[in-house]
Amino acid sequence: MKSNYYYFDAFHGKMKLPITIRMETSENGSMPKSWTHHVKIDNSSTFKSGFKSKPPKDDYSSTGGLCYGSRPSSLLMQNPQTMKITRIFRGVYLLFIAIRASTTLGFYEGEKIISQHLKLEELSERLRCFCSRWPPNFEFDKDKCIQLWVAQGFFDFEFGRRIEVVANEYFKDMVNKDFIVQSGFDIAKERMMYKAVSSDSLLRSSSWVQEDELTSITNEVQHLFLITQKKGGDCFKTVVKLRQLRTLILSNHNGNSIKYIPYGFKLPHLRILDLRGTRIFSLPESIGDILSLRYLDVSGTRILCLPETIGNLRYLQILKLQRCCNFYELPKCTNKLINLRHLDLDIVCQLTSMPVGMGNLTSLQTLKGFIVGKDEGYRVGELKHLNDLNGSLWISRLDLISSVEEAREVEMYKKRLAKLDLTWEQNTVNNFDLVEDILECLEPHLSLKELTVSYYCGSRFPTWMSCLPNILSITLRVSTNCSYLPSLGGLQSLKSLKIYEMHEVRWIDHHFCRYWGSQTGGGAAFPKLEKLTMVGMPKLESWTGVEDGDFPCLLELTASTCPKLVEIPMISSFTTLNTLSILMCRELQSLSKGKLPSKLQHFEISNCPLVTKRCLKPQGEDWFKIKHIPSIYIDGYDVTPKPKYGSRLLS
C-alpha cells in the first residue's frame, strides 16, 4: 500500500483556495483503495499549481481544514466552510482528476468509481424522501420543486451540465413513476401544478403541523411545513428553538397570521425560508446571519425593501419577490450574492433603477428585467457576463445607451433566452441612426421564441429580425419613424404577429412577405402564422403583395384604427381564417372580392361606415359574402341570421 498526495489551487471567480488530495493505492498503483481530499480555507497559504507527489506539512485538522469521508451526507453538513467547498469545487470532478492522474483508469471506469464512492445512484430515493415530507395539499410547479431540490444541495456534485437541467430529468422520472402527480393547471401562472405522493404517513406527519401543534414536535426536526391559523399568532417563539431546521415553509390558511419576523431571528442550518403570502413588511437584519440560507421567498407580502445584511448570504441561490406591490428597491449589496441563480422579481414595473454591479452575479439564470443606467456599474454592459440567463428578459431605458460599442459589449447572442423585450423611453432620442445601430447590435440567440420591441424610433428594423428560426411570437409596439414593416414572411416558426402604433407606415407590400422581394427556397410566406393583429396605423393606405398560398395557417386577423386603409383584397384567400375583426377603418370601402372564407366562424366590423352599409341585410351589396358565417357582429349588434324552426329540426 502506498499513499500519493496531490495539492493545487482551485479558482472560483476571484477566490482561490488550496486543495490537497491523498490517495492510497495498491502496490502496483493500478487501483485506488481510498482517497481523501482536504481543503484549507486560509487564503494566506499558497500552493503552486499542478500536481505534486510530496505530502503537505500542514496539519489541516488543527487549522480549520476539513476531511471528507466516503459518505455523501458528510459533504452536505451545515457548516459554512463545508458549504463553501461543496458549492465551489463540485468534489466529484476534483477526485476524478486525481484518479486519472495517478492510475491508468479510463474515463468510464473512473466515473463509475466516483459514482459508487459518493453513492449518487441513491439520489432518486433521496429526492423522493424529501418530497414525501410535503403536506398532501402542497401544490407546486416544476420550477419551484427543482429550486427546492437545488437549495437542499442534492445536485451540488453535478458538473459539466447546468444542475437545473439534470434536476429536470429527475423530475420527469418522478412524474413518470407517479411519485409526483398533476393536480391541475394554474391559469394565472400558465403552468401545470403538481403534488407529491407519499405512502409514508408517519414521515409526512412529522414534517407538517398546525400552529396549535407546534410545541409537540421534536427539536431535531429538519423540515417543517407550518400551517398558520391564529390571527396575530406568534409561532416564531417556538420555531427559533428548532436549531436543526433546514426547511421552513409557512402555509397560508384563511389569511396568513404572520405579521413580522422577530428581531434576532436566526436558525444556523436553515437553507429554505418560504414566507410567501404572509403579512410581513420587513425582514430583520439578523436574516444576514443565516449563512446557510439558499432559498428565500417573500412573494405576495407587503415588504418594502430588503436589509443590507442580505449581502452576507453568499450562498443564496434563489430570491423570490413576486407580487410584492410595495417593493421598490433592491439593496446596494445585491452584487455580493455571487451564487444567486434566480432573482424572481418584476424589475421593470417595480423598480426605478438597478443595484450597482449586477454583472458580478455570473451564476444568474433568472433575471426578468434590467433597467439601463448612465453611470459605471449601471450600464447595459453589466449583462455581458450573465451568459447563463434563460427564460425571459426585459431590458428598458435603452435610450441611455451612449454608443454602439456599449451595446455590442452585451453579447446578447450568447444568452439562450426564450423571451426578450427591448424598450426605449418614449420621446427621449434624437440620434435615430445610433438607435438603429444599437438595435442591430442586440441580436439575440437563435433559440429565441418571443420578441417584443417597444418605442423604437429608428427608420428601419434590424436584419436579424428576419432570421430567427425558432421565433414563435413577435410584437412591435409604437414606432414613430419606420415607414415600412420588417420582412417577416420567411420566419418558418412564427405563429403570432402583433403590430401596434406604426405611425409612418403607408403601404404594406411584397417586402413584408418576402425578404427583398423573394423568399429563399420559394414556398408560402408566413407558413405557420396563426394570429395577425394590426392596430393604430393612421397612415396605412393599402395592403398588397400577398400571393396565393401565403398565410396557409392563419386563424385570426384583426385590423383596427387604420383610418386611411381602403381595401383588404386578399381576405378571401385566407382559407383557414376562423375570426375576422375590422374596427375603426373609416375609409375601408369593401370587403374582399367573392365570399369570405368558408371556415370563418366569427366576423366583427365596427366604425367602418362604408363597409357597414354594404353588409347590412338583406339589401347590402356584400351581405351574400358574410351570411354563411355563424357569428356576425356589426357596430356591436348581433346580426347573425337565425335559422327557421323547421329548418333547424330538419338539420
XYZ file of C-alpha atoms in Angstrom:
651
model
C 0.000 0.000 0.000
C 1.291 3.465 -0.815
C -0.048 6.975 -0.487
C 0.122 9.782 -3.020
C -0.580 13.397 -2.204
C -1.820 15.960 -4.705
C -2.388 19.565 -3.999
C -3.181 22.519 -6.227
C -5.061 25.798 -6.375
C -8.705 25.847 -7.434
C -10.336 29.016 -8.569
C -13.913 30.285 -8.499
C -14.190 33.837 -9.755
C -11.639 35.837 -7.788
C -11.488 33.344 -4.942
C -8.548 30.954 -4.662
C -8.487 28.028 -2.232
C -5.806 25.333 -1.959
C -6.910 21.714 -2.195
C -4.996 18.599 -1.190
C -5.992 15.067 -2.196
C -4.445 11.996 -0.557
C -4.975 8.693 -2.335
C -3.966 5.234 -1.180
C -3.376 2.710 -3.936
C -2.239 -0.876 -4.177
C 1.470 -1.534 -4.612
C 1.224 -1.777 -8.398
C -0.628 1.547 -8.466
C -3.392 0.227 -10.716
C -6.393 0.694 -8.448
C -7.115 3.303 -5.789
C -8.051 1.828 -2.436
C -9.168 5.007 -0.746
C -8.792 8.726 -1.061
C -9.402 11.800 0.985
C -9.232 15.420 -0.076
C -8.654 18.309 2.273
C -9.434 21.945 1.691
C -7.989 24.678 3.815
C -9.981 27.910 3.997
C -6.924 30.051 4.530
C -6.122 32.147 1.502
C -2.813 33.214 3.012
C -1.432 29.735 2.345
C -0.074 29.428 -1.176
C 0.287 26.224 -3.174
C 1.776 26.049 -6.627
C -0.500 24.956 -9.419
C -0.089 21.437 -10.722
C 0.117 18.015 -9.158
C 2.810 17.160 -6.610
C 3.931 13.894 -5.068
C 5.260 15.487 -1.886
C 2.966 15.273 1.149
C 1.994 18.604 2.662
C 3.484 19.598 6.004
C 0.372 21.403 7.187
C -1.897 19.603 9.602
C -5.317 20.678 8.390
C -7.110 19.076 11.277
C -5.652 21.762 13.527
C -6.086 24.719 11.173
C -9.738 24.532 10.311
C -9.375 22.239 7.307
C -11.968 19.611 6.501
C -11.627 15.951 5.666
C -14.300 14.310 3.554
C -15.058 10.652 4.013
C -16.910 8.325 1.679
C -20.457 9.192 2.751
C -22.233 11.869 0.708
C -24.054 13.097 3.814
C -20.764 14.342 5.252
C -20.426 16.565 2.206
C -23.732 18.251 2.967
C -23.080 19.266 6.563
C -24.456 22.606 7.634
C -21.046 24.108 8.247
C -20.251 27.340 6.369
C -16.806 26.022 5.422
C -18.261 22.765 4.159
C -20.869 24.651 2.152
C -18.190 26.814 0.582
C -16.261 23.769 -0.551
C -19.211 21.787 -1.876
C -20.628 24.800 -3.655
C -17.408 25.868 -5.333
C -15.488 22.742 -6.179
C -18.026 20.043 -7.037
C -15.770 17.497 -5.310
C -16.577 14.769 -7.829
C -14.662 16.426 -10.598
C -11.583 17.061 -8.485
C -11.465 13.459 -7.339
C -11.747 12.297 -10.911
C -8.793 14.446 -11.958
C -6.708 12.913 -9.204
C -7.719 9.366 -10.120
C -6.868 9.808 -13.778
C -3.557 11.479 -12.909
C -2.367 8.606 -10.730
C -3.822 5.491 -12.334
C -4.360 4.009 -15.744
C -8.144 4.096 -15.395
C -10.119 5.348 -18.356
C -12.940 7.858 -18.264
C -15.811 5.429 -17.770
C -14.056 3.359 -15.109
C -13.154 6.489 -13.177
C -16.675 7.821 -13.470
C -18.047 4.537 -12.138
C -15.761 4.608 -9.091
C -16.750 8.182 -8.303
C -20.435 7.404 -8.604
C -20.057 4.484 -6.222
C -17.911 6.496 -3.857
C -20.463 9.274 -3.465
C -23.495 6.964 -3.812
C -25.059 9.207 -6.419
C -27.213 6.292 -7.515
C -29.260 6.869 -4.361
C -30.213 10.382 -5.408
C -33.656 9.442 -6.726
C -34.560 7.863 -3.418
C -33.297 10.889 -1.500
C -35.378 13.215 -3.680
C -38.464 11.078 -3.182
C -37.888 11.001 0.562
C -37.603 14.797 0.627
C -40.823 15.265 -1.371
C -42.634 12.724 0.792
C -42.437 15.163 3.682
C -44.547 17.759 1.910
C -48.185 18.229 3.010
C -50.802 16.436 0.875
C -52.328 19.773 -0.249
C -48.987 21.434 -1.019
C -49.103 22.429 -4.701
C -46.042 23.436 -6.682
C -44.927 23.941 -10.236
C -41.912 22.225 -11.754
C -39.579 25.178 -11.296
C -40.377 25.517 -7.585
C -39.775 21.829 -6.983
C -36.424 21.911 -8.788
C -35.370 25.048 -6.936
C -36.168 23.433 -3.581
C -34.048 20.433 -4.570
C -31.169 22.659 -5.629
C -31.394 24.649 -2.394
C -31.098 21.445 -0.380
C -27.844 20.637 -2.178
C -28.941 17.420 -3.856
C -27.081 18.356 -7.042
C -24.048 20.083 -5.590
C -21.730 17.499 -7.159
C -23.096 17.734 -10.670
C -20.579 19.051 -13.182
C -20.437 19.600 -16.910
C -24.141 20.392 -17.214
C -26.379 23.010 -15.648
C -27.750 21.450 -12.479
C -31.307 22.596 -13.281
C -31.117 20.551 -16.484
C -30.108 17.450 -14.545
C -32.772 18.119 -11.902
C -35.375 18.424 -14.644
C -34.558 14.897 -15.788
C -35.085 13.595 -12.267
C -38.378 15.496 -12.073
C -39.614 13.876 -15.285
C -38.621 10.479 -13.915
C -40.571 11.036 -10.695
C -43.624 12.131 -12.682
C -43.363 9.012 -14.862
C -43.207 6.858 -11.731
C -46.193 8.684 -10.163
C -44.173 9.918 -7.203
C -45.267 13.361 -8.364
C -48.703 13.779 -9.979
C -50.501 16.594 -11.746
C -53.052 18.462 -9.627
C -54.366 20.995 -12.148
C -53.451 23.890 -14.400
C -52.885 27.361 -12.938
C -54.334 29.797 -15.471
C -52.719 32.843 -13.849
C -49.239 31.315 -13.924
C -49.919 29.429 -17.157
C -48.248 26.413 -15.597
C -49.113 22.888 -14.643
C -49.273 22.325 -10.889
C -48.240 19.143 -9.077
C -48.487 17.348 -5.751
C -46.162 14.816 -4.153
C -47.484 11.332 -3.428
C -46.332 9.674 -0.215
C -47.061 6.249 1.234
C -45.204 7.105 4.445
C -47.810 8.943 6.514
C -45.549 8.929 9.585
C -42.756 10.710 7.701
C -45.166 13.262 6.293
C -46.956 13.939 9.587
C -43.643 14.577 11.339
C -42.827 17.410 8.940
C -46.019 19.453 8.697
C -48.062 20.677 11.628
C -50.803 23.079 12.540
C -49.778 26.141 14.513
C -51.513 24.703 17.613
C -49.393 21.537 17.382
C -46.060 23.303 17.042
C -44.962 22.660 20.626
C -45.384 18.905 20.204
C -42.678 18.366 17.580
C -39.151 17.285 18.386
C -36.271 19.767 18.359
C -34.400 17.564 15.872
C -36.909 18.148 13.055
C -35.178 19.289 9.846
C -38.088 20.112 7.518
C -41.133 21.995 8.732
C -44.306 22.997 6.889
C -46.229 25.189 9.279
C -49.934 25.853 8.756
C -50.720 29.134 10.486
C -54.279 29.804 11.624
C -54.338 32.154 14.603
C -54.901 35.801 13.835
C -51.889 37.663 15.074
C -50.314 34.427 16.321
C -46.595 34.398 17.087
C -45.201 30.997 16.177
C -41.567 32.063 15.916
C -41.015 31.800 19.664
C -41.137 28.044 19.202
C -39.582 27.899 15.739
C -36.321 29.534 16.842
C -35.755 26.637 19.247
C -35.609 24.158 16.345
C -31.869 24.524 15.826
C -31.568 21.682 13.290
C -34.182 23.122 10.941
C -33.194 23.148 7.267
C -36.572 23.917 5.680
C -39.250 26.296 6.946
C -42.307 26.830 4.762
C -45.325 28.738 6.056
C -48.633 27.679 4.548
C -51.441 30.189 4.171
C -54.777 29.202 5.700
C -57.702 31.657 5.616
C -55.317 34.619 5.616
C -51.820 34.203 7.000
C -51.357 35.419 10.554
C -47.628 36.161 10.392
C -47.111 39.927 10.513
C -43.450 40.178 11.450
C -40.249 38.183 11.859
C -38.825 38.754 15.349
C -35.601 40.698 15.820
C -32.622 38.374 16.125
C -34.322 35.535 14.226
C -31.620 33.044 13.295
C -31.511 29.323 12.554
C -27.920 28.195 11.906
C -28.693 25.363 9.461
C -31.672 26.845 7.594
C -31.487 26.528 3.824
C -35.061 27.210 2.750
C -37.216 30.019 4.142
C -40.599 30.436 2.456
C -42.626 33.384 3.798
C -44.843 33.650 0.748
C -48.254 35.194 1.408
C -47.502 36.404 4.930
C -48.285 39.953 6.087
C -44.738 41.000 6.842
C -43.487 44.500 5.960
C -39.783 43.848 6.503
C -37.114 41.305 7.353
C -34.856 41.677 10.415
C -31.185 42.424 9.860
C -30.374 39.109 11.526
C -31.514 37.399 8.311
C -27.980 38.107 7.088
C -26.581 35.872 9.836
C -28.225 32.739 8.405
C -25.193 31.980 6.268
C -26.562 28.617 5.178
C -29.656 30.177 3.524
C -30.042 29.276 -0.136
C -33.737 29.871 -0.830
C -35.714 32.940 0.294
C -39.291 33.547 -0.871
C -41.219 36.620 0.278
C -43.605 36.711 -2.690
C -47.031 38.212 -2.155
C -46.029 40.059 1.019
C -46.150 43.764 1.881
C -42.390 44.004 2.134
C -40.886 47.352 1.093
C -37.202 46.502 0.761
C -34.555 44.048 1.933
C -31.986 44.789 4.657
C -28.411 45.496 3.574
C -27.266 42.490 5.608
C -28.754 40.322 2.862
C -25.379 40.741 1.159
C -23.870 38.374 3.727
C -25.811 35.469 2.217
C -23.098 34.469 -0.209
C -24.686 31.058 -0.772
C -28.177 32.351 -1.533
C -29.291 30.813 -4.814
C -32.994 31.676 -5.123
C -34.584 35.015 -4.174
C -38.289 35.442 -4.939
C -40.163 38.726 -4.737
C -43.158 38.113 -6.979
C -46.305 40.210 -6.494
C -44.693 42.417 -3.817
C -46.675 45.512 -4.763
C -44.921 47.782 -2.249
C -41.387 46.658 -3.035
C -39.392 49.463 -4.633
C -35.642 48.866 -4.276
C -33.087 46.077 -4.244
C -30.298 46.623 -1.689
C -26.955 48.006 -2.833
C -25.260 44.828 -1.629
C -27.120 42.656 -4.167
C -23.901 42.377 -6.178
C -22.389 40.351 -3.315
C -24.820 37.477 -3.854
C -22.344 35.775 -6.165
C -24.093 32.377 -6.068
C -27.560 33.761 -6.889
C -29.143 31.734 -9.675
C -32.731 33.016 -9.731
C -33.879 36.578 -8.981
C -37.631 36.374 -9.433
C -38.981 39.930 -9.455
C -40.870 42.133 -11.925
C -37.934 44.520 -12.075
C -39.066 46.959 -14.765
C -42.525 47.509 -13.284
C -41.449 47.707 -9.625
C -38.005 49.326 -9.567
C -36.679 52.645 -10.840
C -33.056 51.530 -11.134
C -30.800 48.528 -10.731
C -28.297 47.951 -7.917
C -24.715 48.683 -8.878
C -22.549 45.873 -10.243
C -25.162 43.302 -11.278
C -22.518 41.907 -13.626
C -20.919 40.198 -10.606
C -23.800 37.721 -10.450
C -22.406 35.445 -13.137
C -24.486 32.455 -11.996
C -27.795 34.211 -12.672
C -30.242 32.248 -14.783
C -33.439 34.143 -13.976
C -33.387 37.934 -14.290
C -36.712 39.146 -15.605
C -35.624 42.694 -16.222
C -32.740 45.133 -16.426
C -33.067 48.926 -16.233
C -30.195 50.600 -18.077
C -28.407 53.469 -16.304
C -25.872 56.067 -17.362
C -23.123 55.587 -14.789
C -20.458 52.921 -14.454
C -21.879 49.791 -12.821
C -25.386 50.547 -14.044
C -24.848 50.365 -17.794
C -26.141 47.688 -20.102
C -22.641 46.184 -20.199
C -23.381 44.631 -16.797
C -25.224 41.930 -18.753
C -22.067 40.894 -20.606
C -21.004 38.049 -18.319
C -24.519 36.834 -17.471
C -24.399 34.156 -20.142
C -26.427 31.616 -18.162
C -29.566 33.750 -18.418
C -32.602 31.921 -19.744
C -36.349 32.384 -19.641
C -37.458 35.989 -20.151
C -35.552 39.286 -20.005
C -36.977 42.795 -20.341
C -34.353 45.494 -20.966
C -35.716 49.021 -20.509
C -34.268 52.519 -20.935
C -32.240 51.508 -23.966
C -32.218 55.213 -24.822
C -29.481 55.598 -22.179
C -27.011 53.524 -24.208
C -24.495 56.081 -25.440
C -22.570 54.145 -28.092
C -22.622 51.162 -30.412
C -19.636 49.686 -28.558
C -21.621 49.687 -25.319
C -24.461 47.772 -26.977
C -22.095 45.324 -28.668
C -20.449 44.577 -25.325
C -23.645 42.913 -24.064
C -23.237 39.944 -26.464
C -26.930 39.105 -26.449
C -26.333 36.322 -28.956
C -24.694 34.259 -26.185
C -27.740 34.248 -23.903
C -30.199 31.420 -24.560
C -33.315 33.429 -23.767
C -36.812 32.280 -24.585
C -38.341 35.764 -24.418
C -36.749 39.185 -24.984
C -38.390 42.597 -24.538
C -36.456 45.673 -25.736
C -37.857 49.055 -24.672
C -36.842 52.669 -25.192
C -38.194 55.604 -23.239
C -40.717 57.485 -25.342
C -39.691 60.809 -26.932
C -36.153 60.868 -25.494
C -33.962 60.012 -28.514
C -32.560 62.472 -31.060
C -29.901 60.378 -32.816
C -32.023 57.963 -34.833
C -29.054 56.422 -36.689
C -27.462 55.465 -33.364
C -30.680 53.809 -32.238
C -30.733 51.699 -35.410
C -27.137 50.578 -34.884
C -27.798 49.776 -31.219
C -30.736 47.525 -32.055
C -28.644 45.837 -34.734
C -26.028 45.014 -32.062
C -28.611 43.494 -29.715
C -29.100 40.442 -31.910
C -30.434 37.618 -29.703
C -29.582 33.925 -29.648
C -31.192 31.858 -32.386
C -33.166 29.920 -29.774
C -35.364 32.977 -29.028
C -39.100 32.253 -29.098
C -40.733 35.589 -28.221
C -39.618 39.110 -29.139
C -41.130 42.486 -28.226
C -39.743 45.841 -29.393
C -41.350 48.953 -27.880
C -40.938 52.682 -28.591
C -38.270 52.112 -31.208
C -37.620 55.328 -33.132
C -35.304 54.115 -35.889
C -36.362 54.274 -39.536
C -35.645 50.598 -40.218
C -35.678 47.343 -38.296
C -32.539 45.179 -37.942
C -31.679 42.495 -40.458
C -31.526 39.787 -37.776
C -35.274 40.114 -37.199
C -35.815 38.266 -40.482
C -33.526 35.400 -39.444
C -34.906 33.925 -36.215
C -35.537 30.251 -36.972
C -37.301 29.378 -33.701
C -39.321 32.555 -33.110
C -42.977 31.955 -32.248
C -44.222 35.445 -31.408
C -43.221 38.981 -32.411
C -44.766 42.184 -31.033
C -43.841 45.602 -32.442
C -45.213 48.378 -30.265
C -45.092 52.133 -31.064
C -42.630 53.080 -33.770
C -42.776 56.721 -34.829
C -40.256 56.752 -37.700
C -40.389 53.401 -39.517
C -42.060 53.787 -42.911
C -42.265 50.072 -43.674
C -42.649 46.809 -41.801
C -39.748 44.371 -41.461
C -39.653 41.368 -43.768
C -41.010 38.560 -41.626
C -42.700 36.220 -44.108
C -39.748 33.843 -44.171
C -39.895 33.034 -40.449
C -40.784 29.372 -40.542
C -41.927 29.052 -36.921
C -43.745 32.364 -36.367
C -47.278 31.858 -35.034
C -48.258 35.268 -33.669
C -47.512 38.746 -35.048
C -48.834 41.872 -33.306
C -48.192 45.364 -34.671
C -49.265 48.437 -32.700
C -48.904 52.157 -33.412
C -46.709 52.141 -36.506
C -47.304 55.794 -37.278
C -45.362 56.240 -40.548
C -46.233 53.051 -42.450
C -48.179 53.943 -45.627
C -48.008 50.687 -47.560
C -47.638 47.007 -46.805
C -46.202 45.319 -49.887
C -44.279 42.250 -51.036
C -41.306 43.195 -48.821
C -43.375 42.281 -45.761
C -43.926 38.749 -47.042
C -40.664 38.136 -48.852
C -37.171 39.306 -47.916
C -36.186 41.907 -50.517
C -38.917 40.700 -52.817
C -38.097 36.996 -52.990
C -38.375 34.244 -50.418
C -35.490 31.844 -50.018
C -36.367 28.467 -51.459
C -39.823 29.639 -52.547
C -42.928 28.469 -50.750
C -45.625 30.264 -48.815
C -44.998 33.363 -46.753
C -45.792 33.116 -43.045
C -46.192 29.314 -43.264
C -47.088 28.844 -39.568
C -48.675 32.205 -38.682
C -51.987 31.767 -36.845
C -52.690 35.235 -35.448
C -52.096 38.615 -37.123
C -53.022 41.866 -35.354
C -52.513 45.362 -36.775
C -53.685 48.268 -34.604
C -53.082 52.010 -34.779
C -51.591 52.628 -38.242
C -53.008 56.083 -39.077
C -51.260 56.475 -42.471
C -51.727 52.955 -43.837
C -53.474 53.142 -47.225
C -53.032 49.752 -48.871
C -52.008 46.189 -48.218
C -50.684 44.261 -51.219
C -48.002 41.692 -52.014
C -49.914 38.629 -50.777
C -49.753 35.688 -53.185
C -51.856 32.556 -53.426
C -50.832 30.099 -50.743
C -49.493 32.711 -48.335
C -50.700 32.614 -44.729
C -51.791 28.940 -45.055
C -52.451 28.574 -41.298
C -53.944 31.976 -40.433
C -56.804 31.637 -37.948
C -57.319 35.164 -36.608
C -56.958 38.542 -38.341
C -57.556 41.915 -36.672
C -57.230 45.311 -38.372
C -58.068 48.256 -36.127
C -57.650 52.039 -36.193
C -56.342 52.253 -39.741
C -58.471 55.229 -40.872
C -56.944 55.543 -44.377
C -56.985 51.855 -45.318
C -59.130 51.483 -48.449
C -59.278 47.735 -49.025
C -58.024 44.333 -47.915
C -58.430 42.414 -51.177
C -56.765 39.172 -50.131
C -59.065 38.113 -47.281
C -60.841 35.518 -49.393
C -57.513 33.736 -49.989
C -57.033 33.124 -46.260
C -58.811 29.779 -46.461
C -58.188 28.736 -42.850
C -59.409 32.008 -41.312
C -61.631 31.496 -38.255
C -62.018 35.015 -36.796
C -62.026 38.360 -38.646
C -62.275 41.728 -36.874
C -62.196 45.078 -38.701
C -62.551 48.094 -36.420
C -62.354 51.858 -36.963
C -61.191 51.700 -40.575
C -63.393 54.561 -41.753
C -62.150 54.697 -45.367
C -62.445 50.969 -45.987
C -64.734 50.694 -48.998
C -65.464 46.990 -49.283
C -64.521 43.518 -48.233
C -62.532 41.238 -50.494
C -63.802 40.038 -53.839
C -66.018 36.984 -53.515
C -67.311 35.305 -50.377
C -65.299 35.321 -47.210
C -63.548 32.026 -46.304
C -65.937 29.153 -45.679
C -64.285 28.250 -42.349
C -64.890 31.703 -40.886
C -66.798 31.380 -37.600
C -66.802 34.933 -36.270
C -66.975 38.228 -38.147
C -66.965 41.636 -36.453
C -66.981 45.068 -38.050
C -67.357 48.368 -36.232
C -66.957 52.070 -37.073
C -66.393 51.318 -40.742
C -69.393 53.198 -42.211
C -68.834 52.375 -45.888
C -68.450 48.634 -45.342
C -71.173 48.544 -42.720
C -73.675 49.861 -45.253
C -72.679 47.187 -47.769
C -73.001 44.398 -45.200
C -76.491 45.194 -43.903
C -79.101 42.565 -44.663
C -80.822 41.954 -46.907
C -80.160 44.798 -49.354
C -76.425 45.227 -48.659
C -74.185 44.513 -51.660
C -71.779 42.404 -49.553
C -74.362 40.563 -47.462
C -74.008 37.442 -49.608
C -70.292 37.364 -48.704
C -70.913 37.029 -44.977
C -74.347 35.465 -44.462
C -72.881 31.956 -44.122
C -70.855 32.967 -41.023
C -72.256 31.563 -37.719
C -71.475 34.728 -35.710
C -71.787 38.237 -37.221
C -71.491 41.489 -35.281
C -71.928 44.883 -36.961
C -71.373 48.002 -34.842
C -71.880 45.941 -31.708
C -75.152 44.312 -32.819
C -75.581 40.619 -33.463
C -76.999 40.310 -36.982
C -76.396 36.600 -37.418
C -79.192 35.032 -39.496
C -81.426 32.914 -37.256
C -82.487 29.586 -38.786
C -86.173 28.901 -39.061
C -87.602 26.376 -36.613
C -88.469 23.875 -39.320
C -85.064 24.018 -40.928
C -83.432 23.569 -37.535
C -85.407 20.358 -36.948
C -84.573 19.158 -40.433
C -80.852 19.751 -39.881
